[in-house]
PDB file of N, CA and C in Angstrom:
ATOM      1  N   UNK A   1    -110.608 -50.159 154.577  1.00 59.00           N
ATOM      2  CA  UNK A   1    -110.152 -51.304 154.821  1.00 59.00           C
ATOM      3  C   UNK A   1    -108.761 -51.644 153.883  1.00 59.00           C
ATOM      4  N   UNK A   2    -107.916 -52.495 154.465  1.00 60.00           N
ATOM      5  CA  UNK A   2    -106.613 -52.735 154.019  1.00 60.00           C
ATOM      6  C   UNK A   2    -106.818 -54.285 153.104  1.00 60.00           C
ATOM      7  N   UNK A   3    -106.213 -54.441 152.298  1.00 69.00           N
ATOM      8  CA  UNK A   3    -106.083 -55.775 151.508  1.00 69.00           C
ATOM      9  C   UNK A   3    -104.865 -56.396 152.236  1.00 69.00           C
ATOM     10  N   UNK A   4    -104.918 -57.742 151.622  1.00 74.00           N
ATOM     11  CA  UNK A   4    -103.910 -58.794 152.173  1.00 74.00           C
ATOM     12  C   UNK A   4    -102.587 -58.183 151.701  1.00 74.00           C
ATOM     13  N   UNK A   5    -102.460 -57.619 150.630  1.00 76.00           N
ATOM     14  CA  UNK A   5    -101.232 -57.499 150.139  1.00 76.00           C
ATOM     15  C   UNK A   5    -100.437 -56.124 150.969  1.00 76.00           C
ATOM     16  N   UNK A   6    -101.534 -55.456 151.283  1.00 70.00           N
ATOM     17  CA  UNK A   6    -101.211 -54.087 152.138  1.00 70.00           C
ATOM     18  C   UNK A   6    -100.974 -54.486 153.649  1.00 70.00           C
ATOM     19  N   UNK A   7    -101.452 -55.483 154.052  1.00 66.00           N
ATOM     20  CA  UNK A   7    -101.350 -55.943 155.375  1.00 66.00           C
ATOM     21  C   UNK A   7    -100.212 -56.937 155.393  1.00 66.00           C
ATOM     22  N   UNK A   8     -99.859 -57.443 154.517  1.00 71.00           N
ATOM     23  CA  UNK A   8     -98.499 -58.144 154.548  1.00 71.00           C
ATOM     24  C   UNK A   8     -97.003 -57.095 154.573  1.00 71.00           C
ATOM     25  N   UNK A   9     -97.349 -55.962 153.869  1.00 70.00           N
ATOM     26  CA  UNK A   9     -96.268 -54.887 153.880  1.00 70.00           C
ATOM     27  C   UNK A   9     -96.177 -54.213 155.305  1.00 70.00           C
ATOM     28  N   UNK A  10     -97.512 -54.325 155.931  1.00 66.00           N
ATOM     29  CA  UNK A  10     -97.243 -53.549 157.365  1.00 66.00           C
ATOM     30  C   UNK A  10     -96.672 -54.597 158.082  1.00 66.00           C
ATOM     31  N   UNK A  11     -96.905 -55.909 158.121  1.00 62.00           N
ATOM     32  CA  UNK A  11     -96.099 -56.940 158.847  1.00 62.00           C
ATOM     33  C   UNK A  11     -94.744 -56.762 158.624  1.00 62.00           C
ATOM     34  N   UNK A  12     -94.234 -56.439 157.498  1.00 62.00           N
ATOM     35  CA  UNK A  12     -92.651 -56.493 157.201  1.00 62.00           C
ATOM     36  C   UNK A  12     -91.944 -55.225 157.834  1.00 62.00           C
ATOM     37  N   UNK A  13     -93.007 -54.163 158.409  1.00 64.00           N
ATOM     38  CA  UNK A  13     -92.291 -52.864 158.562  1.00 64.00           C
ATOM     39  C   UNK A  13     -92.948 -52.662 159.866  1.00 64.00           C
ATOM     40  N   UNK A  14     -92.025 -52.953 161.137  1.00 59.00           N
ATOM     41  CA  UNK A  14     -92.544 -52.732 162.552  1.00 59.00           C
ATOM     42  C   UNK A  14     -92.753 -51.492 162.834  1.00 59.00           C
ATOM     43  N   UNK A  15     -92.281 -50.368 162.007  1.00 66.00           N
ATOM     44  CA  UNK A  15     -92.602 -48.842 162.275  1.00 66.00           C
ATOM     45  C   UNK A  15     -94.113 -48.515 161.957  1.00 66.00           C
ATOM     46  N   UNK A  16     -94.747 -49.542 161.336  1.00 76.00           N
ATOM     47  CA  UNK A  16     -95.728 -48.739 160.742  1.00 76.00           C
ATOM     48  C   UNK A  16     -96.974 -48.376 161.737  1.00 76.00           C
ATOM     49  N   UNK A  17     -96.885 -48.848 162.601  1.00 80.00           N
ATOM     50  CA  UNK A  17     -97.827 -48.592 163.941  1.00 80.00           C
ATOM     51  C   UNK A  17     -97.508 -47.093 164.409  1.00 80.00           C
ATOM     52  N   UNK A  18     -96.320 -46.891 164.584  1.00 84.00           N
ATOM     53  CA  UNK A  18     -95.461 -45.980 165.011  1.00 84.00           C
ATOM     54  C   UNK A  18     -95.911 -44.688 163.857  1.00 84.00           C
ATOM     55  N   UNK A  19     -95.625 -45.024 162.925  1.00 86.00           N
ATOM     56  CA  UNK A  19     -95.849 -44.091 161.620  1.00 86.00           C
ATOM     57  C   UNK A  19     -97.491 -43.362 161.433  1.00 86.00           C
ATOM     58  N   UNK A  20     -98.208 -44.609 161.750  1.00 89.00           N
ATOM     59  CA  UNK A  20     -99.753 -44.118 161.899  1.00 89.00           C
ATOM     60  C   UNK A  20    -100.149 -43.141 163.086  1.00 89.00           C
ATOM     61  N   UNK A  21     -99.267 -43.511 163.789  1.00 91.00           N
ATOM     62  CA  UNK A  21     -99.848 -42.739 165.020  1.00 91.00           C
ATOM     63  C   UNK A  21     -99.307 -41.065 164.837  1.00 91.00           C
ATOM     64  N   UNK A  22     -97.899 -41.184 164.223  1.00 92.00           N
ATOM     65  CA  UNK A  22     -97.518 -39.907 164.132  1.00 92.00           C
ATOM     66  C   UNK A  22     -98.559 -39.146 163.467  1.00 92.00           C
ATOM     67  N   UNK A  23     -98.645 -39.986 162.300  1.00 94.00           N
ATOM     68  CA  UNK A  23     -99.758 -39.219 161.159  1.00 94.00           C
ATOM     69  C   UNK A  23    -101.120 -38.784 161.881  1.00 94.00           C
ATOM     70  N   UNK A  24    -101.723 -39.461 162.894  1.00 95.00           N
ATOM     71  CA  UNK A  24    -103.047 -39.119 163.288  1.00 95.00           C
ATOM     72  C   UNK A  24    -102.510 -38.048 164.436  1.00 95.00           C
ATOM     73  N   UNK A  25    -101.308 -37.677 165.031  1.00 96.00           N
ATOM     74  CA  UNK A  25    -101.533 -36.728 165.959  1.00 96.00           C
ATOM     75  C   UNK A  25    -101.227 -35.670 164.910  1.00 96.00           C
ATOM     76  N   UNK A  26    -100.488 -35.689 163.961  1.00 96.00           N
ATOM     77  CA  UNK A  26    -100.284 -34.302 162.903  1.00 96.00           C
ATOM     78  C   UNK A  26    -101.626 -33.949 162.650  1.00 96.00           C
ATOM     79  N   UNK A  27    -102.486 -34.613 162.036  1.00 97.00           N
ATOM     80  CA  UNK A  27    -103.819 -34.476 161.626  1.00 97.00           C
ATOM     81  C   UNK A  27    -104.577 -33.896 162.638  1.00 97.00           C
ATOM     82  N   UNK A  28    -104.444 -34.285 163.881  1.00 96.00           N
ATOM     83  CA  UNK A  28    -105.380 -33.624 164.958  1.00 96.00           C
ATOM     84  C   UNK A  28    -104.858 -32.311 165.334  1.00 96.00           C
ATOM     85  N   UNK A  29    -103.642 -31.969 165.275  1.00 97.00           N
ATOM     86  CA  UNK A  29    -103.285 -30.354 165.388  1.00 97.00           C
ATOM     87  C   UNK A  29    -103.603 -29.730 164.053  1.00 97.00           C
ATOM     88  N   UNK A  30    -103.521 -30.285 163.197  1.00 97.00           N
ATOM     89  CA  UNK A  30    -103.702 -29.367 161.809  1.00 97.00           C
ATOM     90  C   UNK A  30    -104.981 -29.801 160.944  1.00 97.00           C
ATOM     91  N   UNK A  31    -106.115 -30.001 161.277  1.00 96.00           N
ATOM     92  CA  UNK A  31    -107.151 -30.336 160.350  1.00 96.00           C
ATOM     93  C   UNK A  31    -107.045 -30.006 159.061  1.00 96.00           C
ATOM     94  N   UNK A  32    -106.307 -28.895 158.841  1.00 97.00           N
ATOM     95  CA  UNK A  32    -105.903 -28.530 157.169  1.00 97.00           C
ATOM     96  C   UNK A  32    -105.001 -29.290 156.518  1.00 97.00           C
ATOM     97  N   UNK A  33    -104.169 -30.208 157.140  1.00 96.00           N
ATOM     98  CA  UNK A  33    -103.367 -31.053 156.613  1.00 96.00           C
ATOM     99  C   UNK A  33    -102.430 -30.285 155.719  1.00 96.00           C
ATOM    100  N   UNK A  34    -101.807 -29.246 156.364  1.00 95.00           N
ATOM    101  CA  UNK A  34    -100.902 -28.368 155.851  1.00 95.00           C
ATOM    102  C   UNK A  34    -101.469 -27.435 154.483  1.00 95.00           C
ATOM    103  N   UNK A  35    -102.648 -27.110 154.790  1.00 96.00           N
ATOM    104  CA  UNK A  35    -103.454 -26.370 153.870  1.00 96.00           C
ATOM    105  C   UNK A  35    -104.150 -27.146 152.760  1.00 96.00           C
ATOM    106  N   UNK A  36    -103.986 -28.500 152.545  1.00 97.00           N
ATOM    107  CA  UNK A  36    -104.713 -29.138 151.735  1.00 97.00           C
ATOM    108  C   UNK A  36    -106.174 -28.715 151.675  1.00 97.00           C
ATOM    109  N   UNK A  37    -106.579 -29.156 153.154  1.00 98.00           N
ATOM    110  CA  UNK A  37    -107.959 -28.452 153.161  1.00 98.00           C
ATOM    111  C   UNK A  37    -108.123 -27.141 153.846  1.00 98.00           C
ATOM    112  N   UNK A  38    -108.501 -25.881 152.950  1.00 96.00           N
ATOM    113  CA  UNK A  38    -108.144 -24.862 153.530  1.00 96.00           C
ATOM    114  C   UNK A  38    -109.178 -24.454 154.785  1.00 96.00           C
ATOM    115  N   UNK A  39    -110.324 -25.263 154.572  1.00 96.00           N
ATOM    116  CA  UNK A  39    -111.261 -24.517 155.759  1.00 96.00           C
ATOM    117  C   UNK A  39    -111.464 -26.445 156.494  1.00 96.00           C
ATOM    118  N   UNK A  40    -110.292 -26.864 156.697  1.00 95.00           N
ATOM    119  CA  UNK A  40    -110.619 -27.999 157.440  1.00 95.00           C
ATOM    120  C   UNK A  40    -110.874 -27.771 159.164  1.00 95.00           C
ATOM    121  N   UNK A  41    -110.523 -26.647 159.403  1.00 95.00           N
ATOM    122  CA  UNK A  41    -110.580 -26.459 160.624  1.00 95.00           C
ATOM    123  C   UNK A  41    -112.255 -26.175 161.104  1.00 95.00           C
ATOM    124  N   UNK A  42    -112.925 -26.053 159.987  1.00 95.00           N
ATOM    125  CA  UNK A  42    -114.398 -26.036 160.080  1.00 95.00           C
ATOM    126  C   UNK A  42    -115.036 -27.189 159.797  1.00 95.00           C
ATOM    127  N   UNK A  43    -114.209 -28.443 159.456  1.00 94.00           N
ATOM    128  CA  UNK A  43    -114.769 -29.502 159.088  1.00 94.00           C
ATOM    129  C   UNK A  43    -115.214 -29.520 157.633  1.00 94.00           C
ATOM    130  N   UNK A  44    -114.876 -28.444 156.768  1.00 96.00           N
ATOM    131  CA  UNK A  44    -115.294 -28.012 155.522  1.00 96.00           C
ATOM    132  C   UNK A  44    -113.900 -28.649 154.682  1.00 96.00           C
ATOM    133  N   UNK A  45    -114.313 -29.928 153.693  1.00 96.00           N
ATOM    134  CA  UNK A  45    -113.425 -30.544 153.018  1.00 96.00           C
ATOM    135  C   UNK A  45    -113.777 -30.362 151.554  1.00 96.00           C
ATOM    136  N   UNK A  46    -114.219 -29.367 151.304  1.00 95.00           N
ATOM    137  CA  UNK A  46    -114.561 -29.113 149.779  1.00 95.00           C
ATOM    138  C   UNK A  46    -113.564 -28.194 149.346  1.00 95.00           C
ATOM    139  N   UNK A  47    -113.128 -28.041 148.147  1.00 96.00           N
ATOM    140  CA  UNK A  47    -112.123 -27.260 147.518  1.00 96.00           C
ATOM    141  C   UNK A  47    -110.997 -27.749 148.096  1.00 96.00           C
ATOM    142  N   UNK A  48    -110.254 -28.657 148.157  1.00 97.00           N
ATOM    143  CA  UNK A  48    -109.145 -29.057 148.733  1.00 97.00           C
ATOM    144  C   UNK A  48    -107.918 -28.655 147.361  1.00 97.00           C
ATOM    145  N   UNK A  49    -106.942 -28.315 148.085  1.00 97.00           N
ATOM    146  CA  UNK A  49    -105.800 -27.829 147.268  1.00 97.00           C
ATOM    147  C   UNK A  49    -105.419 -29.215 146.677  1.00 97.00           C
ATOM    148  N   UNK A  50    -105.828 -29.563 145.367  1.00 97.00           N
ATOM    149  CA  UNK A  50    -105.222 -30.745 144.844  1.00 97.00           C
ATOM    150  C   UNK A  50    -104.035 -30.647 144.244  1.00 97.00           C
ATOM    151  N   UNK A  51    -103.190 -29.741 143.682  1.00 96.00           N
ATOM    152  CA  UNK A  51    -101.903 -29.840 143.418  1.00 96.00           C
ATOM    153  C   UNK A  51    -101.016 -29.939 144.613  1.00 96.00           C
ATOM    154  N   UNK A  52    -101.207 -29.522 145.744  1.00 96.00           N
ATOM    155  CA  UNK A  52    -100.770 -29.428 146.789  1.00 96.00           C
ATOM    156  C   UNK A  52    -100.717 -31.098 147.385  1.00 96.00           C
ATOM    157  N   UNK A  53    -101.860 -31.596 147.334  1.00 97.00           N
ATOM    158  CA  UNK A  53    -102.020 -32.705 147.615  1.00 97.00           C
ATOM    159  C   UNK A  53    -100.927 -33.872 146.594  1.00 97.00           C
ATOM    160  N   UNK A  54    -101.247 -33.697 145.308  1.00 96.00           N
ATOM    161  CA  UNK A  54    -100.665 -34.427 144.572  1.00 96.00           C
ATOM    162  C   UNK A  54     -98.963 -34.371 144.999  1.00 96.00           C
ATOM    163  N   UNK A  55     -98.636 -33.298 145.206  1.00 94.00           N
ATOM    164  CA  UNK A  55     -96.957 -33.061 145.135  1.00 94.00           C
ATOM    165  C   UNK A  55     -96.600 -33.693 146.862  1.00 94.00           C
ATOM    166  N   UNK A  56     -97.454 -33.669 147.673  1.00 92.00           N
ATOM    167  CA  UNK A  56     -97.055 -33.890 149.286  1.00 92.00           C
ATOM    168  C   UNK A  56     -97.319 -35.443 149.374  1.00 92.00           C
ATOM    169  N   UNK A  57     -98.663 -35.994 148.736  1.00 94.00           N
ATOM    170  CA  UNK A  57     -99.121 -37.239 149.010  1.00 94.00           C
ATOM    171  C   UNK A  57     -99.063 -38.556 147.944  1.00 94.00           C
ATOM    172  N   UNK A  58     -99.359 -38.043 146.430  1.00 94.00           N
ATOM    173  CA  UNK A  58     -99.267 -38.962 145.660  1.00 94.00           C
ATOM    174  C   UNK A  58     -98.149 -40.004 145.193  1.00 94.00           C
ATOM    175  N   UNK A  59     -96.948 -39.043 145.686  1.00 91.00           N
ATOM    176  CA  UNK A  59     -95.840 -40.242 145.473  1.00 91.00           C
ATOM    177  C   UNK A  59     -95.606 -41.323 146.030  1.00 91.00           C
ATOM    178  N   UNK A  60     -96.084 -41.197 147.433  1.00 88.00           N
ATOM    179  CA  UNK A  60     -96.138 -42.632 148.456  1.00 88.00           C
ATOM    180  C   UNK A  60     -97.706 -42.736 148.760  1.00 88.00           C
ATOM    181  N   UNK A  61     -98.660 -42.473 148.015  1.00 91.00           N
ATOM    182  CA  UNK A  61     -99.859 -42.795 148.087  1.00 91.00           C
ATOM    183  C   UNK A  61    -100.052 -44.346 148.720  1.00 91.00           C
ATOM    184  N   UNK A  62     -99.501 -45.361 147.898  1.00 87.00           N
ATOM    185  CA  UNK A  62     -99.909 -46.691 148.316  1.00 87.00           C
ATOM    186  C   UNK A  62     -99.710 -46.994 149.890  1.00 87.00           C
ATOM    187  N   UNK A  63     -98.288 -46.734 150.260  1.00 85.00           N
ATOM    188  CA  UNK A  63     -97.831 -46.615 151.584  1.00 85.00           C
ATOM    189  C   UNK A  63     -98.891 -45.930 152.624  1.00 85.00           C
ATOM    190  N   UNK A  64     -98.953 -44.660 152.068  1.00 89.00           N
ATOM    191  CA  UNK A  64     -99.820 -43.382 153.168  1.00 89.00           C
ATOM    192  C   UNK A  64    -101.196 -44.228 153.344  1.00 89.00           C
ATOM    193  N   UNK A  65    -101.837 -44.431 151.990  1.00 91.00           N
ATOM    194  CA  UNK A  65    -103.534 -44.978 152.129  1.00 91.00           C
ATOM    195  C   UNK A  65    -103.538 -45.735 153.632  1.00 91.00           C
ATOM    196  N   UNK A  66    -102.248 -46.973 153.517  1.00 86.00           N
ATOM    197  CA  UNK A  66    -102.363 -47.962 154.506  1.00 86.00           C
ATOM    198  C   UNK A  66    -102.491 -47.376 155.711  1.00 86.00           C
ATOM    199  N   UNK A  67    -101.423 -46.141 155.920  1.00 90.00           N
ATOM    200  CA  UNK A  67    -101.106 -46.035 157.341  1.00 90.00           C
ATOM    201  C   UNK A  67    -102.230 -44.880 157.698  1.00 90.00           C
ATOM    202  N   UNK A  68    -102.946 -44.223 156.910  1.00 94.00           N
ATOM    203  CA  UNK A  68    -104.268 -43.284 157.246  1.00 94.00           C
ATOM    204  C   UNK A  68    -105.336 -44.327 157.813  1.00 94.00           C
ATOM    205  N   UNK A  69    -105.459 -45.531 157.040  1.00 91.00           N
ATOM    206  CA  UNK A  69    -106.243 -46.231 157.676  1.00 91.00           C
ATOM    207  C   UNK A  69    -106.154 -46.864 159.248  1.00 91.00           C
ATOM    208  N   UNK A  70    -104.979 -47.140 159.412  1.00 90.00           N
ATOM    209  CA  UNK A  70    -104.313 -47.540 160.932  1.00 90.00           C
ATOM    210  C   UNK A  70    -104.638 -46.252 161.551  1.00 90.00           C
ATOM    211  N   UNK A  71    -104.305 -45.048 161.231  1.00 93.00           N
ATOM    212  CA  UNK A  71    -104.347 -44.056 161.926  1.00 93.00           C
ATOM    213  C   UNK A  71    -105.585 -43.597 162.700  1.00 93.00           C
ATOM    214  N   UNK A  72    -106.550 -44.062 161.787  1.00 94.00           N
ATOM    215  CA  UNK A  72    -107.853 -44.145 162.325  1.00 94.00           C
ATOM    216  C   UNK A  72    -108.319 -44.720 163.664  1.00 94.00           C
ATOM    217  N   UNK A  73    -107.487 -45.566 164.268  1.00 90.00           N
ATOM    218  CA  UNK A  73    -107.360 -46.464 165.307  1.00 90.00           C
ATOM    219  C   UNK A  73    -107.343 -45.328 166.347  1.00 90.00           C
ATOM    220  N   UNK A  74    -106.532 -44.751 166.368  1.00 92.00           N
ATOM    221  CA  UNK A  74    -105.970 -43.577 167.286  1.00 92.00           C
ATOM    222  C   UNK A  74    -106.844 -42.102 167.342  1.00 92.00           C
ATOM    223  N   UNK A  75    -107.844 -42.171 166.523  1.00 95.00           N
ATOM    224  CA  UNK A  75    -108.121 -40.783 166.105  1.00 95.00           C
ATOM    225  C   UNK A  75    -109.856 -41.139 166.704  1.00 95.00           C
ATOM    226  N   UNK A  76    -110.309 -39.495 167.151  1.00 96.00           N
ATOM    227  CA  UNK A  76    -111.699 -39.251 167.154  1.00 96.00           C
ATOM    228  C   UNK A  76    -112.569 -39.134 166.208  1.00 96.00           C
ATOM    229  N   UNK A  77    -113.814 -38.921 166.191  1.00 96.00           N
ATOM    230  CA  UNK A  77    -114.408 -38.709 165.131  1.00 96.00           C
ATOM    231  C   UNK A  77    -114.335 -37.631 164.033  1.00 96.00           C
ATOM    232  N   UNK A  78    -113.910 -36.678 164.866  1.00 95.00           N
ATOM    233  CA  UNK A  78    -113.814 -35.397 164.154  1.00 95.00           C
ATOM    234  C   UNK A  78    -112.503 -35.460 163.074  1.00 95.00           C
ATOM    235  N   UNK A  79    -111.411 -36.227 163.701  1.00 97.00           N
ATOM    236  CA  UNK A  79    -110.134 -36.588 163.036  1.00 97.00           C
ATOM    237  C   UNK A  79    -110.464 -37.626 161.811  1.00 97.00           C
ATOM    238  N   UNK A  80    -111.362 -38.482 162.139  1.00 97.00           N
ATOM    239  CA  UNK A  80    -111.488 -39.469 161.237  1.00 97.00           C
ATOM    240  C   UNK A  80    -112.064 -39.067 160.106  1.00 97.00           C
ATOM    241  N   UNK A  81    -113.016 -38.255 160.153  1.00 97.00           N
ATOM    242  CA  UNK A  81    -113.563 -37.147 158.823  1.00 97.00           C
ATOM    243  C   UNK A  81    -112.440 -36.517 158.188  1.00 97.00           C
ATOM    244  N   UNK A  82    -111.389 -36.084 158.963  1.00 97.00           N
ATOM    245  CA  UNK A  82    -110.405 -35.267 158.004  1.00 97.00           C
ATOM    246  C   UNK A  82    -109.655 -36.504 157.299  1.00 97.00           C
ATOM    247  N   UNK A  83    -109.144 -37.666 157.847  1.00 98.00           N
ATOM    248  CA  UNK A  83    -108.625 -38.991 157.250  1.00 98.00           C
ATOM    249  C   UNK A  83    -109.584 -39.552 156.024  1.00 98.00           C
ATOM    250  N   UNK A  84    -111.032 -39.480 156.163  1.00 98.00           N
ATOM    251  CA  UNK A  84    -111.725 -39.814 155.376  1.00 98.00           C
ATOM    252  C   UNK A  84    -111.796 -39.072 153.980  1.00 98.00           C
ATOM    253  N   UNK A  85    -111.677 -37.844 154.354  1.00 98.00           N
ATOM    254  CA  UNK A  85    -111.459 -36.915 153.317  1.00 98.00           C
ATOM    255  C   UNK A  85    -110.136 -36.884 152.385  1.00 98.00           C
ATOM    256  N   UNK A  86    -109.139 -37.209 153.400  1.00 97.00           N
ATOM    257  CA  UNK A  86    -107.689 -37.498 152.620  1.00 97.00           C
ATOM    258  C   UNK A  86    -107.861 -38.511 151.475  1.00 97.00           C
ATOM    259  N   UNK A  87    -108.695 -39.918 152.177  1.00 97.00           N
ATOM    260  CA  UNK A  87    -108.488 -40.919 151.680  1.00 97.00           C
ATOM    261  C   UNK A  87    -109.360 -40.946 150.473  1.00 97.00           C
ATOM    262  N   UNK A  88    -110.496 -40.281 150.335  1.00 97.00           N
ATOM    263  CA  UNK A  88    -110.961 -40.183 149.293  1.00 97.00           C
ATOM    264  C   UNK A  88    -110.615 -39.278 148.094  1.00 97.00           C
ATOM    265  N   UNK A  89    -109.709 -38.374 148.575  1.00 98.00           N
ATOM    266  CA  UNK A  89    -109.090 -37.341 147.836  1.00 98.00           C
ATOM    267  C   UNK A  89    -108.089 -37.968 146.711  1.00 98.00           C
ATOM    268  N   UNK A  90    -107.291 -38.781 148.152  1.00 97.00           N
ATOM    269  CA  UNK A  90    -105.777 -39.585 147.442  1.00 97.00           C
ATOM    270  C   UNK A  90    -106.767 -40.872 146.200  1.00 97.00           C
ATOM    271  N   UNK A  91    -107.707 -41.381 146.578  1.00 97.00           N
ATOM    272  CA  UNK A  91    -108.119 -42.406 145.787  1.00 97.00           C
ATOM    273  C   UNK A  91    -108.618 -41.796 144.487  1.00 97.00           C
ATOM    274  N   UNK A  92    -109.020 -40.742 144.538  1.00 97.00           N
ATOM    275  CA  UNK A  92    -109.588 -39.990 142.768  1.00 97.00           C
ATOM    276  C   UNK A  92    -108.172 -39.456 142.535  1.00 97.00           C
ATOM    277  N   UNK A  93    -107.167 -38.723 143.156  1.00 97.00           N
ATOM    278  CA  UNK A  93    -106.399 -38.129 142.339  1.00 97.00           C
ATOM    279  C   UNK A  93    -104.970 -38.909 142.285  1.00 97.00           C
ATOM    280  N   UNK A  94    -104.503 -39.822 142.858  1.00 95.00           N
ATOM    281  CA  UNK A  94    -103.357 -40.554 143.028  1.00 95.00           C
ATOM    282  C   UNK A  94    -103.656 -42.075 142.038  1.00 95.00           C
ATOM    283  N   UNK A  95    -104.204 -41.860 140.970  1.00 79.00           N
ATOM    284  CA  UNK A  95    -104.179 -43.124 140.162  1.00 79.00           C
ATOM    285  C   UNK A  95    -103.332 -42.929 138.802  1.00 79.00           C
TER     286      UNK A  95
END
């Protein structure tokens, strides 16, 4: 879930829903998320490439975290699992 501060940021940016939809579509097409989850095609999210994740996602994690939560509106259960794995990984390594 998103908090009040995150919600306010979304209200200030009208492109947020569109950005969330784009992220949802990209993850649906590539459940490995660019190789972050090498076995993502088989729904195995163990052994992620943490350095690749940190380089790509951590610099913008607060914003991407919100978009990932919104992206789940547009996705099915299979993609939701990928997003949940991304959220868990980001919350663990982007501190």
